[in-house]
CSV table of C-alpha atoms in Angstrom, one decimal:
chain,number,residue,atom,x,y,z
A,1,UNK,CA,27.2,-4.5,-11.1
A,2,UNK,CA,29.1,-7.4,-12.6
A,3,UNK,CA,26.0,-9.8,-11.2
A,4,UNK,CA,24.3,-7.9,-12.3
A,5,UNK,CA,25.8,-7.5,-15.8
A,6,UNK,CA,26.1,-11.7,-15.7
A,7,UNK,CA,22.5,-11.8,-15.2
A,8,UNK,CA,21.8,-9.1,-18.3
A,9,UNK,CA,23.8,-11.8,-20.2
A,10,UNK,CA,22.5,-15.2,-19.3
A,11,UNK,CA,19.0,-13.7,-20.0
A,12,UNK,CA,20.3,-13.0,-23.7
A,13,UNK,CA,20.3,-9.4,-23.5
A,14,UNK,CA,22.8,-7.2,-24.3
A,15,UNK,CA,23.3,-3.6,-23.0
A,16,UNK,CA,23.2,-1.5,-25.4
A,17,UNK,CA,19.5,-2.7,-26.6
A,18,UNK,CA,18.4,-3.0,-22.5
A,19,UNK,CA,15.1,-1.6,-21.6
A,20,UNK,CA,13.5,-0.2,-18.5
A,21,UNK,CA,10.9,-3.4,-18.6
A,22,UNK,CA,14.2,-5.8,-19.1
A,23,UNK,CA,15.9,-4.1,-15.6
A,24,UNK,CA,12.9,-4.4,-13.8
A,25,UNK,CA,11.7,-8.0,-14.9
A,26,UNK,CA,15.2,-9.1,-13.6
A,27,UNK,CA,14.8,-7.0,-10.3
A,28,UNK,CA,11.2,-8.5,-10.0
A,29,UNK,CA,12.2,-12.1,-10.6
A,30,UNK,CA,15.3,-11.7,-7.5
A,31,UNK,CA,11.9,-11.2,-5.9
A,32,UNK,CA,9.7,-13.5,-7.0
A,33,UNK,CA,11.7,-16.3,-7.7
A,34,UNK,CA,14.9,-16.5,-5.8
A,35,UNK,CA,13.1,-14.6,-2.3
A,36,UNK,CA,15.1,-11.9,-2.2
A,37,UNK,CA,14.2,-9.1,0.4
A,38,UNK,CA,13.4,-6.1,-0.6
A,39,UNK,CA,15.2,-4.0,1.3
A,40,UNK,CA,17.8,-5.7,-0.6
A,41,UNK,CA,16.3,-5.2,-3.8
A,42,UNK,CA,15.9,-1.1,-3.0
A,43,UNK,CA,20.1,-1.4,-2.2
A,44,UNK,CA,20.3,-2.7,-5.9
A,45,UNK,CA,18.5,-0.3,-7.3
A,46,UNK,CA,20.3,2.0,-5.7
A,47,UNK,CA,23.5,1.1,-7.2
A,48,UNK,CA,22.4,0.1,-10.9
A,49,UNK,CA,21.2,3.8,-11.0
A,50,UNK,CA,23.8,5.5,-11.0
A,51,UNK,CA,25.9,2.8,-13.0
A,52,UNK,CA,23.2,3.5,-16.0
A,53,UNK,CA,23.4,7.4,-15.9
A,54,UNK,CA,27.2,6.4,-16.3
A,55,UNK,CA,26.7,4.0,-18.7
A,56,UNK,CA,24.2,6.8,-20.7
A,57,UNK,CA,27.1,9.4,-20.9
A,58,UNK,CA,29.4,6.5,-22.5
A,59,UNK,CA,26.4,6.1,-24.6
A,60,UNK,CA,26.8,2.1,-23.8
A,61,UNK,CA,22.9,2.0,-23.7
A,62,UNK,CA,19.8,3.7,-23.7
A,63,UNK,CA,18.8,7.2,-22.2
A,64,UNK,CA,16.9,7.4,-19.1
A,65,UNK,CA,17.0,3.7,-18.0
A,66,UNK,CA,18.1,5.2,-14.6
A,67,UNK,CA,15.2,7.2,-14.1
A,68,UNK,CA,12.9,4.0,-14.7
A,69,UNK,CA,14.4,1.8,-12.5
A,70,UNK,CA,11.6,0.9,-10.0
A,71,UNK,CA,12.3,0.3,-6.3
A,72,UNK,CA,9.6,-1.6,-4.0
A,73,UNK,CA,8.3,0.3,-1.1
A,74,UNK,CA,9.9,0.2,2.2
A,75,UNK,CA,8.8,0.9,5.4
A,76,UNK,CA,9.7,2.1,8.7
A,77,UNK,CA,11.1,-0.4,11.0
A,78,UNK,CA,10.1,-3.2,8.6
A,79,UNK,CA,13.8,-4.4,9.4
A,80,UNK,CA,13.4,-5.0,12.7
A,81,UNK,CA,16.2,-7.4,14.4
A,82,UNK,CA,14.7,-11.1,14.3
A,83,UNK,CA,16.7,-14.4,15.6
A,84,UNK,CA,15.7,-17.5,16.5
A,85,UNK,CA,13.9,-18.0,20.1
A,86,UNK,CA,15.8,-18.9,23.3
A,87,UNK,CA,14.6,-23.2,22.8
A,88,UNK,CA,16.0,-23.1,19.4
A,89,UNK,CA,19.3,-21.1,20.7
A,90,UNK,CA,19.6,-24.2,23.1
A,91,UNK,CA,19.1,-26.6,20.1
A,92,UNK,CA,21.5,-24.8,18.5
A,93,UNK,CA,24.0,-25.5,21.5
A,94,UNK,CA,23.1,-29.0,21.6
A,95,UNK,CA,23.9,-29.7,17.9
A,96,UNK,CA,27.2,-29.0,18.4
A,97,UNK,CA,27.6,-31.5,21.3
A,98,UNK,CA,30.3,-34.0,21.1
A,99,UNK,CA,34.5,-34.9,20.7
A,100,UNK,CA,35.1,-33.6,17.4
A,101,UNK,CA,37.4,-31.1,17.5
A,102,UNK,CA,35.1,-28.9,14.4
A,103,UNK,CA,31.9,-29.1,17.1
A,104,UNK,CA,34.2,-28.1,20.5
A,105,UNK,CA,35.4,-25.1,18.5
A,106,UNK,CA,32.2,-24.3,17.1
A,107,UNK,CA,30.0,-24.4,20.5
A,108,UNK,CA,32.3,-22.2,22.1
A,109,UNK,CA,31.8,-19.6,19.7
A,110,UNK,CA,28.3,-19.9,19.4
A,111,UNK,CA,27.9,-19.4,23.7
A,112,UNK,CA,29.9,-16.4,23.3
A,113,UNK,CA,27.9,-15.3,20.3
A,114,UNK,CA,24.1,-15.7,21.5
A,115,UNK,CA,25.1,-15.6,25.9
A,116,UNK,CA,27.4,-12.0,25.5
A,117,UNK,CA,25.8,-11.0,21.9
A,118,UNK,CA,29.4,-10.3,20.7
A,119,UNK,CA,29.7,-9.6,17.0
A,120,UNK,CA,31.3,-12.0,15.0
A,121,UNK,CA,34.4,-9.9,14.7
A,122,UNK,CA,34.7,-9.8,18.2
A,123,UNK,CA,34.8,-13.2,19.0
A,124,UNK,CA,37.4,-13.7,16.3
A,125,UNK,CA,39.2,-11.0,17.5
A,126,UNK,CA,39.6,-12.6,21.0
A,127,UNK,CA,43.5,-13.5,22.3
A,128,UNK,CA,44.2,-15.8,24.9
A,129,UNK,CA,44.7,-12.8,27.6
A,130,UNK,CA,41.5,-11.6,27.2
A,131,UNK,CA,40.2,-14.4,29.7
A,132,UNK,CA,41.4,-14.0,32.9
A,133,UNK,CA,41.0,-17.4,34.5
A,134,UNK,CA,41.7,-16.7,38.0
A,135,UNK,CA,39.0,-13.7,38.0
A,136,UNK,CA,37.0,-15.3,36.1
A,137,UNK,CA,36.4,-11.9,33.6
A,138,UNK,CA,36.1,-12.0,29.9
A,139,UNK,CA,37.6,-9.1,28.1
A,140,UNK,CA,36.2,-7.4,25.0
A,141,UNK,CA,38.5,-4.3,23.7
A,142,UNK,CA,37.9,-4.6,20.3
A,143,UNK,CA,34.2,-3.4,19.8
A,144,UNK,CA,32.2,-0.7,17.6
A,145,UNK,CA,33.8,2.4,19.1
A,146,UNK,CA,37.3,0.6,20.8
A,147,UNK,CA,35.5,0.8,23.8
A,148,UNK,CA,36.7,-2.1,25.8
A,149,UNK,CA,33.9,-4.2,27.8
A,150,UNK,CA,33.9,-6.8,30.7
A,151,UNK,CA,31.8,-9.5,31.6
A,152,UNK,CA,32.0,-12.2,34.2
A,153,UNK,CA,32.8,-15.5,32.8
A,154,UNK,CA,30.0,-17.8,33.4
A,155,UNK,CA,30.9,-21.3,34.2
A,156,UNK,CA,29.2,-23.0,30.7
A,157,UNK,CA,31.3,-20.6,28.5
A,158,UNK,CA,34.5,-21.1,30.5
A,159,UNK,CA,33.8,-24.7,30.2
A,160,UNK,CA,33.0,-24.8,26.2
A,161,UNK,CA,36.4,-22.6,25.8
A,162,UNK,CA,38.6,-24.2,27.9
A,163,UNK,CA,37.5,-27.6,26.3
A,164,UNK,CA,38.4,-25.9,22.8
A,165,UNK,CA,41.9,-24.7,23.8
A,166,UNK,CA,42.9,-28.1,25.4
A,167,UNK,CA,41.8,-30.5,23.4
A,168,UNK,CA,40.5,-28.7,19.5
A,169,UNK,CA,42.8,-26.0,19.2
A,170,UNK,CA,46.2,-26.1,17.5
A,171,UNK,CA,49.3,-26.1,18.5
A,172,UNK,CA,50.6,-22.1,17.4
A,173,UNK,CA,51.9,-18.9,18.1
A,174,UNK,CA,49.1,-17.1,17.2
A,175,UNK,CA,47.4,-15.5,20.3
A,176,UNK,CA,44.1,-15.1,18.6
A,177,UNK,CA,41.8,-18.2,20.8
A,178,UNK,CA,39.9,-19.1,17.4
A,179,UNK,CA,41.7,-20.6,14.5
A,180,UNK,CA,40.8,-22.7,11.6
A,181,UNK,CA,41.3,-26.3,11.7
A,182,UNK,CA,42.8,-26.8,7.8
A,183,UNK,CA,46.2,-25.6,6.8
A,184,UNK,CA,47.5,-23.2,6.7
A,185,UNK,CA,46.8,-22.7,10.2
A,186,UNK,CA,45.8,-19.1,10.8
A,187,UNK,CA,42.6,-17.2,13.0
A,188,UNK,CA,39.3,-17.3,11.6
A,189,UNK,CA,38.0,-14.3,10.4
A,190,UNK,CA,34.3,-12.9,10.8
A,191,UNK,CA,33.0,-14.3,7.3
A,192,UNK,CA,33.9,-18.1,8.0
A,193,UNK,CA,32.2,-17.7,11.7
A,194,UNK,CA,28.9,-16.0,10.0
A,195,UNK,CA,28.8,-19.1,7.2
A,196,UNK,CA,29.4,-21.5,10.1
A,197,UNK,CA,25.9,-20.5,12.1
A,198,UNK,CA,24.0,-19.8,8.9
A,199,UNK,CA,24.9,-23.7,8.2
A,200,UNK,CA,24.3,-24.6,11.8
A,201,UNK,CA,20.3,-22.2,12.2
A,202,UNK,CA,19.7,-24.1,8.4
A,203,UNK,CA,20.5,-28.2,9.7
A,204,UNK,CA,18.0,-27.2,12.6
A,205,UNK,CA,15.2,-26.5,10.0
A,206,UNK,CA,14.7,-22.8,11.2
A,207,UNK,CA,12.6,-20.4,8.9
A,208,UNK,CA,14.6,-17.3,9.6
A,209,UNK,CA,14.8,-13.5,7.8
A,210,UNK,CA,18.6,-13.8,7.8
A,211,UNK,CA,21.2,-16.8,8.9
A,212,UNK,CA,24.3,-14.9,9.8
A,213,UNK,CA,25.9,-14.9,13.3
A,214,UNK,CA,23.9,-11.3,13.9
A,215,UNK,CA,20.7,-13.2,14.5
A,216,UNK,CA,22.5,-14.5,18.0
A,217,UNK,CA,22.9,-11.3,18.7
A,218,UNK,CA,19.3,-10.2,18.4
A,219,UNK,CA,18.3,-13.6,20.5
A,220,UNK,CA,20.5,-12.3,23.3
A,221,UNK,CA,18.9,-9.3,23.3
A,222,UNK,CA,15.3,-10.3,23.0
A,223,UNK,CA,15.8,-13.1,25.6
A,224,UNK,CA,17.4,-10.4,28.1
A,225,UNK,CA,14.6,-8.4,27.6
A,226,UNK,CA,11.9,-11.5,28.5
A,227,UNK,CA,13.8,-12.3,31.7
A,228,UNK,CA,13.2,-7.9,32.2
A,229,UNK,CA,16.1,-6.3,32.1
A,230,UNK,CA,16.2,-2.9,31.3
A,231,UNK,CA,16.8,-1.6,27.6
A,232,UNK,CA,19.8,0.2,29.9
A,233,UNK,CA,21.4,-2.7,31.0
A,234,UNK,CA,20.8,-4.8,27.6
A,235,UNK,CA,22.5,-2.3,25.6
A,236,UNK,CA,25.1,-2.0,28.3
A,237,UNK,CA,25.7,-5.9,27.8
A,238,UNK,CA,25.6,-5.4,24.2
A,239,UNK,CA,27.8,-2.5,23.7
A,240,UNK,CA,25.4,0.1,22.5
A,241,UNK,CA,26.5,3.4,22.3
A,242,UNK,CA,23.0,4.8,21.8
A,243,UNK,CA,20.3,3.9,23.5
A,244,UNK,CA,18.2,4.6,20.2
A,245,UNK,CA,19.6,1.0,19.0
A,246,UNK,CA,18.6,-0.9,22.3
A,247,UNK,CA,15.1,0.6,21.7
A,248,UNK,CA,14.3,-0.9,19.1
A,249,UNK,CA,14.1,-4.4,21.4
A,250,UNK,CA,11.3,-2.9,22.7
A,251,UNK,CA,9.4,-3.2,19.2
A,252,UNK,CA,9.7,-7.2,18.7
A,253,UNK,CA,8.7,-7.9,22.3
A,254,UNK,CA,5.6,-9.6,20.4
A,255,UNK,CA,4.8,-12.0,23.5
A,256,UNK,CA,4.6,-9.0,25.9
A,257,UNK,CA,3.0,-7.1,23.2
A,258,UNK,CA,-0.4,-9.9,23.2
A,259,UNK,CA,0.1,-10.0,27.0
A,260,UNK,CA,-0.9,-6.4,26.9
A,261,UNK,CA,-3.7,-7.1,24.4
A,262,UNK,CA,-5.1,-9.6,26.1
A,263,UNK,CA,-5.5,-7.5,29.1
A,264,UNK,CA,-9.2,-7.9,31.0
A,265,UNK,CA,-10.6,-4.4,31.2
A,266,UNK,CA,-13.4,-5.7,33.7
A,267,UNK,CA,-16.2,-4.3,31.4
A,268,UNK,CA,-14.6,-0.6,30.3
A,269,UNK,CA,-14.8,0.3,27.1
């Protein structure tokens, strides 16, 4: 609303004279001009309505401005999960090669992001006892539900973490493993991890719907599904509690998809 009411003012308008064509113009232009999706358009609508039948009974504008505030069309499973393909996951992992300590921290997160699909608050909510090195296990407890998960630690992501905690991370007595490298000292938390891969997916040049660390997440769970494992055991690894939200996997398989397309019929019609 306060954007929102910024926006009303840099435009010169004010809100008492506001019409229904002024709301919309500036929904349009988010559009139009700064790329906005609109699914995220619909989501302001949906709030700004409600503010203006508020703002009517305060008489601070003009009557039935809610009522013709327009919302673009959505449509069913237009939102479907999209990350960046398994190449440009290893590009991604390659970028942030090297001795300084920013890029050792950074790489380790990113393998446990896009190889387990962990959720940025997970991997910020990792301790140092959640990887048992003699086992070789990886511990997840804190995920959608508190359902605790385990995974076997492959050697690459041992490897990229155990580099971070001997020779990036500082010296502390917090037992969370990821922590920020400026003082104060203190763990990460899931905002700085999702700005760090939306600056690392933009330096690679990738045209993506979203940036965040979620798009890792999807690329897990696409490539799983290329190398055919079941939706079962994806949303298993994922940490799905419905299997109504692996499913959905099923629906960007797109190379599959043309495989079946391109299937020879041998003359049937």
């Amino acid at each position: 609303i306060q954007e929102f009411l910024n926006e009303i003012d840099e435009a010169g308008l004010r809100l008492k004279s506001l019409t229904v064509a002024n709301v919309n113009d500036l929904l349009a232009k988010k559009v139009h001009k700064h790329h906005f999706a609109r699914t995220t358009i619909s989501r302001w609508a949906s709030v700004l309505r409600p503010f203006f039948r508020f703002a009517e009974r305060r008489k601070w504008c003009r009557r039935n401005l809610a009522d013709g505030i327009r919302s673009p069309r959505l449509y069913k499973h237009e939102g479907l999960p999209v990350g960046p393909s398994w190449d440009d996951v290893k590009r991604l992992f390659a970028a942030a090669e090297g001795d300084q300590p920013t890029n050792i921290r950074d790489r380790a997160m990113l393998m446990l992001l896009a190889i387990y699909g962990l959720r940025a608050g997970e991997v910020v909510a990792l301790r140092l006892e959640d990887f048992d090195w003699k086992a070789e296990v990886l511990n997840v407890p804190r995920g959608k539900g508190q359902k605790p998960r385990t995974y076997p630690l492959c050697h690459a992501v041992g490897d990229a973490v155990l580099r971070y905690l001997c020779e990036a991370r500082p010296r502390t007595d917090y037992r969370e493993v990821f922590l920020t490298r400026i003082a104060p000292i203190k763990p990460l938390d899931p905002t700085a991890v999702g700005e760090m891969v939306q600056k690392r997916l933009h330096a690679l040049g990738l045209i993506l719907p979203h940036y965040g660390s979620h798009v890792l997440r999807h690329a897990c769970a696409t490539h799983l599904l290329a190398q055919g494992l079941s939706l079962k055991e994806i949303g298993d690894h994922l940490g799905h509690q419905s299997p109504e939200t692996t499913r959905i996997y099923a629906k960007v398989d797109l190379a599959a998809l043309r495989i079946v397309g391109d299937f020879d019929l041998e003359g049937l019609q």
